[in-house]
C-alpha positions as a LaTeX table, in Angstrom:
\begin{tabular}{lrrr}
\hline
Residue & $x$ (\AA) & $y$ (\AA) & $z$ (\AA) \\
\hline
Unk1 & 25.68 & $-20.98$ & $-17.44$ \\
Unk2 & 26.65 & $-19.35$ & $-14.05$ \\
Unk3 & 25.04 & $-15.98$ & $-14.22$ \\
Unk4 & 24.97 & $-13.20$ & $-11.56$ \\
Unk5 & 21.81 & $-10.93$ & $-11.52$ \\
Unk6 & 22.29 & $-7.35$ & $-10.12$ \\
Unk7 & 19.94 & $-4.38$ & $-9.96$ \\
Unk8 & 19.41 & $-0.84$ & $-8.76$ \\
Unk9 & 17.96 & $-0.63$ & $-5.13$ \\
Unk10 & 14.93 & 0.97 & $-6.79$ \\
Unk11 & 13.50 & $-2.41$ & $-7.66$ \\
Unk12 & 11.91 & $-2.70$ & $-4.08$ \\
Unk13 & 12.32 & $-6.43$ & $-3.91$ \\
Unk14 & 12.02 & $-8.09$ & $-0.46$ \\
Unk15 & 15.09 & $-9.29$ & 1.53 \\
Unk16 & 13.60 & $-12.88$ & 1.03 \\
Unk17 & 13.39 & $-12.49$ & $-2.67$ \\
Unk18 & 16.93 & $-11.16$ & $-3.03$ \\
Unk19 & 18.21 & $-13.91$ & $-0.78$ \\
Unk20 & 16.43 & $-16.65$ & $-2.65$ \\
Unk21 & 18.06 & $-15.61$ & $-6.01$ \\
Unk22 & 21.36 & $-14.10$ & $-4.55$ \\
Unk23 & 20.34 & $-10.79$ & $-6.26$ \\
Unk24 & 22.85 & $-7.96$ & $-5.64$ \\
Unk25 & 21.53 & $-4.50$ & $-5.35$ \\
Unk26 & 23.40 & $-1.27$ & $-6.02$ \\
Unk27 & 22.05 & 1.40 & $-3.94$ \\
Unk28 & 21.11 & 4.86 & $-5.17$ \\
Unk29 & 22.49 & 7.98 & $-3.25$ \\
Unk30 & 20.09 & 9.78 & $-0.95$ \\
Unk31 & 21.11 & 13.36 & 0.12 \\
Unk32 & 19.41 & 14.74 & 3.14 \\
Unk33 & 20.44 & 17.69 & 5.50 \\
Unk34 & 23.71 & 17.90 & 3.80 \\
Unk35 & 24.63 & 14.31 & 4.31 \\
Unk36 & 24.90 & 11.45 & 1.84 \\
Unk37 & 23.29 & 8.19 & 2.51 \\
Unk38 & 22.66 & 4.94 & 0.43 \\
Unk39 & 19.22 & 3.65 & $-0.22$ \\
Unk40 & 18.35 & 0.81 & 2.03 \\
Unk41 & 21.75 & 0.52 & 3.55 \\
Unk42 & 22.00 & 3.57 & 5.93 \\
Unk43 & 18.62 & 5.12 & 5.44 \\
Unk44 & 15.12 & 3.98 & 5.26 \\
Unk45 & 11.79 & 5.57 & 4.22 \\
Unk46 & 10.81 & 5.92 & 7.94 \\
Unk47 & 13.90 & 8.12 & 8.48 \\
Unk48 & 12.72 & 10.35 & 5.49 \\
Unk49 & 9.07 & 10.60 & 6.88 \\
Unk50 & 10.44 & 11.49 & 10.39 \\
Unk51 & 12.66 & 14.24 & 8.94 \\
Unk52 & 9.82 & 15.66 & 6.82 \\
Unk53 & 7.45 & 15.53 & 9.80 \\
Unk54 & 9.81 & 17.75 & 11.77 \\
Unk55 & 9.83 & 20.40 & 9.02 \\
Unk56 & 12.78 & 19.20 & 6.97 \\
Unk57 & 12.85 & 19.21 & 3.18 \\
Unk58 & 12.44 & 16.36 & 0.96 \\
Unk59 & 15.79 & 14.32 & 0.31 \\
Unk60 & 17.40 & 14.38 & $-3.20$ \\
Unk61 & 18.07 & 10.89 & $-4.76$ \\
Unk62 & 21.05 & 10.57 & $-7.15$ \\
Unk63 & 22.09 & 7.97 & $-9.68$ \\
Unk64 & 24.86 & 5.42 & $-9.18$ \\
Unk65 & 27.74 & 6.79 & $-11.21$ \\
Unk66 & 29.79 & 4.76 & $-13.61$ \\
Unk67 & 32.69 & 4.01 & $-11.28$ \\
Unk68 & 30.16 & 2.69 & $-8.75$ \\
Unk69 & 28.71 & 0.23 & $-11.25$ \\
Unk70 & 32.10 & $-0.75$ & $-12.60$ \\
Unk71 & 33.22 & $-1.63$ & $-9.02$ \\
Unk72 & 30.06 & $-4.05$ & $-8.61$ \\
Unk73 & 30.50 & $-5.57$ & $-12.04$ \\
Unk74 & 34.35 & $-6.13$ & $-11.45$ \\
Unk75 & 33.41 & $-8.05$ & $-8.23$ \\
Unk76 & 31.37 & $-10.60$ & $-10.36$ \\
Unk77 & 32.57 & $-10.62$ & $-13.84$ \\
Unk78 & 35.63 & $-12.80$ & $-13.13$ \\
Unk79 & 33.73 & $-15.31$ & $-10.95$ \\
Unk80 & 30.57 & $-15.75$ & $-13.26$ \\
Unk81 & 30.06 & $-16.71$ & $-17.01$ \\
Unk82 & 27.91 & $-13.30$ & $-17.22$ \\
Unk83 & 26.47 & $-10.51$ & $-15.19$ \\
Unk84 & 23.12 & $-9.18$ & $-16.06$ \\
Unk85 & 22.14 & $-5.73$ & $-14.44$ \\
Unk86 & 18.60 & $-4.42$ & $-14.56$ \\
Unk87 & 18.20 & $-0.56$ & $-14.11$ \\
Unk88 & 15.42 & 1.63 & $-13.26$ \\
Unk89 & 13.94 & 3.26 & $-16.28$ \\
Unk90 & 16.33 & 5.50 & $-18.30$ \\
Unk91 & 13.73 & 8.25 & $-18.23$ \\
Unk92 & 13.65 & 8.39 & $-14.40$ \\
Unk93 & 17.48 & 8.40 & $-13.87$ \\
Unk94 & 20.87 & 8.34 & $-15.38$ \\
Unk95 & 21.65 & 5.07 & $-13.77$ \\
Unk96 & 21.08 & 3.13 & $-17.05$ \\
Unk97 & 23.34 & 5.44 & $-19.05$ \\
Unk98 & 26.09 & 4.95 & $-16.32$ \\
Unk99 & 25.90 & 1.22 & $-16.05$ \\
Unk100 & 26.05 & 1.00 & $-19.92$ \\
Unk101 & 29.30 & 2.93 & $-19.74$ \\
Unk102 & 30.74 & 0.78 & $-16.88$ \\
Unk103 & 29.72 & $-2.50$ & $-18.76$ \\
Unk104 & 31.94 & $-1.51$ & $-21.66$ \\
Unk105 & 34.88 & $-2.41$ & $-19.39$ \\
Unk106 & 33.90 & $-6.12$ & $-19.51$ \\
Unk107 & 32.92 & $-8.56$ & $-22.31$ \\
Unk108 & 30.48 & $-10.58$ & $-20.14$ \\
Unk109 & 28.30 & $-7.72$ & $-18.48$ \\
Unk110 & 24.87 & $-7.07$ & $-19.93$ \\
Unk111 & 22.67 & $-4.08$ & $-19.02$ \\
Unk112 & 18.89 & $-4.01$ & $-19.36$ \\
Unk113 & 16.64 & $-0.98$ & $-19.01$ \\
Unk114 & 13.57 & $-2.10$ & $-17.05$ \\
Unk115 & 11.61 & 0.89 & $-18.47$ \\
Unk116 & 9.97 & 0.89 & $-14.92$ \\
Unk117 & 10.38 & 1.62 & $-11.27$ \\
Unk118 & 9.69 & $-0.02$ & $-7.87$ \\
Unk119 & 8.38 & $-3.62$ & $-8.23$ \\
Unk120 & 7.49 & $-2.94$ & $-11.87$ \\
Unk121 & 11.31 & $-2.86$ & $-12.18$ \\
Unk122 & 11.47 & $-5.70$ & $-9.69$ \\
Unk123 & 9.22 & $-7.98$ & $-11.91$ \\
Unk124 & 11.80 & $-7.86$ & $-14.63$ \\
Unk125 & 14.61 & $-8.60$ & $-12.09$ \\
Unk126 & 12.87 & $-11.76$ & $-10.67$ \\
Unk127 & 12.24 & $-12.88$ & $-14.24$ \\
Unk128 & 15.92 & $-12.56$ & $-15.06$ \\
Unk129 & 16.78 & $-14.46$ & $-11.82$ \\
Unk130 & 14.25 & $-17.33$ & $-12.73$ \\
Unk131 & 15.78 & $-17.69$ & $-16.23$ \\
Unk132 & 19.26 & $-17.62$ & $-14.91$ \\
Unk133 & 18.44 & $-20.39$ & $-12.52$ \\
Unk134 & 16.93 & $-22.44$ & $-15.34$ \\
Unk135 & 20.24 & $-22.24$ & $-17.23$ \\
Unk136 & 19.16 & $-20.04$ & $-20.13$ \\
Unk137 & 22.14 & $-18.46$ & $-21.90$ \\
Unk138 & 22.68 & $-14.79$ & $-21.11$ \\
Unk139 & 21.95 & $-13.32$ & $-24.38$ \\
Unk140 & 18.68 & $-15.14$ & $-24.64$ \\
Unk141 & 17.71 & $-13.85$ & $-21.03$ \\
Unk142 & 18.52 & $-10.22$ & $-22.11$ \\
Unk143 & 16.25 & $-10.65$ & $-25.23$ \\
Unk144 & 13.47 & $-11.98$ & $-23.13$ \\
Unk145 & 13.70 & $-9.14$ & $-20.63$ \\
Unk146 & 13.73 & $-6.40$ & $-23.26$ \\
Unk147 & 10.64 & $-7.90$ & $-24.85$ \\
Unk148 & 8.96 & $-8.22$ & $-21.49$ \\
Unk149 & 9.41 & $-4.52$ & $-20.15$ \\
Unk150 & 6.50 & $-3.23$ & $-22.40$ \\
Unk151 & 4.04 & $-5.79$ & $-20.77$ \\
Unk152 & 4.73 & $-4.64$ & $-17.12$ \\
Unk153 & 1.85 & $-2.80$ & $-15.77$ \\
Unk154 & 2.84 & $-0.48$ & $-12.83$ \\
Unk155 & 0.69 & 1.96 & $-10.95$ \\
Unk156 & $-0.05$ & 3.41 & $-7.49$ \\
Unk157 & $-2.78$ & 5.28 & $-5.71$ \\
Unk158 & $-1.86$ & 8.08 & $-3.41$ \\
Unk159 & $-3.59$ & 8.97 & $-0.10$ \\
Unk160 & $-2.12$ & 12.37 & 0.02 \\
Unk161 & $-0.28$ & 14.78 & $-2.15$ \\
Unk162 & 1.96 & 16.64 & 0.46 \\
Unk163 & 5.14 & 15.03 & $-0.99$ \\
Unk164 & 4.31 & 15.72 & $-4.48$ \\
Unk165 & 3.72 & 19.45 & $-3.59$ \\
Unk166 & 6.93 & 19.67 & $-1.69$ \\
Unk167 & 8.86 & 18.22 & $-4.63$ \\
Unk168 & 7.27 & 20.80 & $-7.08$ \\
Unk169 & 5.33 & 18.18 & $-8.82$ \\
Unk170 & 1.86 & 19.45 & $-7.69$ \\
Unk171 & 0.75 & 22.98 & $-7.07$ \\
Unk172 & $-0.79$ & 24.11 & $-3.75$ \\
Unk173 & $-4.02$ & 24.81 & $-5.67$ \\
Unk174 & $-4.27$ & 21.31 & $-6.96$ \\
Unk175 & $-3.62$ & 19.86 & $-3.45$ \\
Unk176 & $-6.30$ & 22.10 & $-2.06$ \\
Unk177 & $-8.86$ & 21.08 & $-4.75$ \\
Unk178 & $-8.01$ & 17.40 & $-4.28$ \\
Unk179 & $-8.40$ & 17.61 & $-0.54$ \\
Unk180 & $-11.83$ & 19.47 & $-0.93$ \\
Unk181 & $-13.23$ & 16.89 & $-3.37$ \\
Unk182 & $-11.50$ & 14.08 & $-1.63$ \\
Unk183 & $-9.63$ & 12.95 & $-4.76$ \\
Unk184 & $-7.03$ & 10.30 & $-4.86$ \\
Unk185 & $-4.93$ & 10.16 & $-8.05$ \\
Unk186 & $-3.49$ & 7.02 & $-9.75$ \\
Unk187 & 0.08 & 7.41 & $-10.90$ \\
Unk188 & 0.88 & 5.19 & $-13.84$ \\
Unk189 & 4.14 & 4.26 & $-15.53$ \\
Unk190 & 3.70 & 4.22 & $-19.31$ \\
Unk191 & 6.59 & 3.67 & $-21.73$ \\
Unk192 & 9.07 & 4.29 & $-19.04$ \\
Unk193 & 7.59 & 7.56 & $-17.92$ \\
Unk194 & 5.40 & 8.38 & $-15.02$ \\
Unk195 & 1.93 & 10.18 & $-15.40$ \\
Unk196 & $-1.28$ & 10.80 & $-13.74$ \\
Unk197 & $-4.20$ & 8.40 & $-14.62$ \\
Unk198 & $-7.71$ & 8.25 & $-13.21$ \\
Unk199 & $-8.60$ & 10.32 & $-10.14$ \\
Unk200 & $-10.82$ & 8.51 & $-7.50$ \\
Unk201 & $-13.14$ & 10.15 & $-5.14$ \\
Unk202 & $-14.18$ & 9.19 & $-1.57$ \\
Unk203 & $-12.56$ & 7.47 & 1.34 \\
Unk204 & $-9.04$ & 5.97 & 0.65 \\
Unk205 & $-10.52$ & 2.62 & 1.37 \\
Unk206 & $-13.25$ & 3.10 & $-1.33$ \\
Unk207 & $-10.76$ & 4.52 & $-3.83$ \\
Unk208 & $-8.27$ & 1.78 & $-3.29$ \\
Unk209 & $-10.98$ & $-0.91$ & $-3.95$ \\
Unk210 & $-12.08$ & 0.96 & $-7.06$ \\
Unk211 & $-8.59$ & 1.40 & $-8.34$ \\
Unk212 & $-7.84$ & $-2.26$ & $-7.90$ \\
Unk213 & $-11.04$ & $-3.28$ & $-9.54$ \\
Unk214 & $-10.20$ & $-1.04$ & $-12.53$ \\
Unk215 & $-6.80$ & $-2.80$ & $-12.91$ \\
Unk216 & $-7.77$ & $-6.32$ & $-12.49$ \\
Unk217 & $-11.46$ & $-6.98$ & $-12.96$ \\
Unk218 & $-12.61$ & $-9.05$ & $-15.82$ \\
Unk219 & $-9.19$ & $-9.37$ & $-17.41$ \\
Unk220 & $-7.96$ & $-12.34$ & $-19.30$ \\
Unk221 & $-4.70$ & $-10.84$ & $-20.61$ \\
Unk222 & $-2.75$ & $-11.03$ & $-17.27$ \\
Unk223 & 0.23 & $-13.34$ & $-16.53$ \\
Unk224 & $-1.12$ & $-14.84$ & $-13.35$ \\
Unk225 & 2.17 & $-16.21$ & $-12.14$ \\
Unk226 & 2.92 & $-13.13$ & $-9.91$ \\
Unk227 & 1.55 & $-9.81$ & $-8.64$ \\
Unk228 & 3.10 & $-7.23$ & $-6.34$ \\
Unk229 & 1.22 & $-5.26$ & $-3.80$ \\
Unk230 & 3.82 & $-2.55$ & $-2.99$ \\
Unk231 & 3.24 & 0.26 & $-0.57$ \\
Unk232 & 5.26 & 3.12 & 1.16 \\
Unk233 & 3.67 & 2.60 & 4.49 \\
Unk234 & $-0.10$ & 2.10 & 5.06 \\
Unk235 & $-2.40$ & 1.02 & 7.88 \\
Unk236 & $-2.76$ & $-2.72$ & 8.20 \\
Unk237 & $-6.52$ & $-2.57$ & 7.40 \\
Unk238 & $-5.66$ & $-0.79$ & 4.03 \\
Unk239 & $-2.99$ & $-3.40$ & 3.11 \\
Unk240 & $-5.47$ & $-6.27$ & 3.96 \\
Unk241 & $-8.17$ & $-4.72$ & 1.85 \\
Unk242 & $-5.80$ & $-4.50$ & $-1.12$ \\
Unk243 & $-4.88$ & $-8.16$ & $-0.66$ \\
Unk244 & $-8.45$ & $-9.30$ & $-0.29$ \\
Unk245 & $-9.48$ & $-7.35$ & $-3.42$ \\
Unk246 & $-6.57$ & $-8.72$ & $-5.42$ \\
Unk247 & $-7.43$ & $-12.22$ & $-4.59$ \\
Unk248 & $-11.20$ & $-11.75$ & $-5.09$ \\
Unk249 & $-10.55$ & $-10.43$ & $-8.63$ \\
Unk250 & $-7.82$ & $-12.69$ & $-9.93$ \\
Unk251 & $-6.19$ & $-16.04$ & $-9.19$ \\
Unk252 & $-2.54$ & $-15.04$ & $-9.01$ \\
Unk253 & $-0.24$ & $-18.00$ & $-8.03$ \\
Unk254 & 1.92 & $-15.72$ & $-5.95$ \\
Unk255 & 0.96 & $-12.40$ & $-4.27$ \\
Unk256 & 4.02 & $-10.66$ & $-3.06$ \\
Unk257 & 3.87 & $-7.71$ & $-0.56$ \\
Unk258 & 6.81 & $-5.35$ & $-0.31$ \\
Unk259 & 7.58 & $-1.98$ & 1.01 \\
Unk260 & 8.68 & 0.71 & $-1.40$ \\
Unk261 & 12.30 & 1.98 & $-0.74$ \\
Unk262 & 13.52 & 5.52 & $-0.49$ \\
Unk263 & 13.10 & 6.53 & $-4.15$ \\
Unk264 & 9.37 & 5.90 & $-4.31$ \\
Unk265 & 8.82 & 7.05 & $-0.83$ \\
Unk266 & 10.62 & 10.28 & $-1.00$ \\
Unk267 & 8.60 & 11.31 & $-4.09$ \\
Unk268 & 5.12 & 10.08 & $-3.00$ \\
Unk269 & 5.33 & 9.82 & 0.77 \\
Unk270 & 3.42 & 7.45 & 3.21 \\
Unk271 & $-0.03$ & 6.21 & 2.22 \\
Unk272 & 0.92 & 5.14 & $-1.35$ \\
Unk273 & 0.03 & 1.68 & $-2.56$ \\
Unk274 & $-0.07$ & $-0.16$ & $-5.96$ \\
Unk275 & $-0.68$ & $-3.36$ & $-7.75$ \\
Unk276 & 2.08 & $-4.27$ & $-10.31$ \\
Unk277 & 1.94 & $-7.28$ & $-12.64$ \\
Unk278 & 2.70 & $-8.38$ & $-16.17$ \\
Unk279 & 0.46 & $-8.88$ & $-19.23$ \\
Unk280 & 0.67 & $-12.01$ & $-21.29$ \\
Unk281 & 2.91 & $-12.01$ & $-24.27$ \\
\hline
\end{tabular}
């Protein structure tokens, strides 16, 4: 079958990965300073950081509406046997609901809720692309993806909480306490929702190494085909420490490094980094 894979821009896949599998991204809207932008098209995380550093407020991200999805699906539905679209978790955005509505206009468009975000979402997209390239029928691909979403392990550790505070997700008192105690929280995706996991204490380098060790050490239940190290902008030595720690603890066949897009970056800010992978079936 000739199958087109599409996804929301929130999957944070690299340009090379998207090109390799001809994956089409549908950009989420980003509103900042009264102007509307499109994630990864005419706005990047560095634009957000510069705006906030100059005293501006956080941008607001918005879901793709049904008409936007319908336009994308119409572009490919006639030329492909099937289109499979993978959304950011329905608990984070109305993207999935809108994509499902749009897909009702076509008899060969399938929509999958990744139950995740960033490259946790991206892992599902890449699996879809690999299965499509292997000639697996669309219905079987969709079943495989839906069974996979619960096995994706996505988490990040945050160097600073300023953006969470600005966005109303963390109180000033909590930020002050975290700074005084040198606490770095881990944010985890569980069943499609985001929550706070373990809090690490010490320098960011020390906390990062401890966080990755907790996620990967002495584990025999991991699918070792691929792991993502995804960050929102960190110092080169921090990124290298993350890569060295991942490779020391597990023998992943492919270690992918990507930058988080505007959605994760506008919520968490710079200095956020995570390891994302899949558990064995």
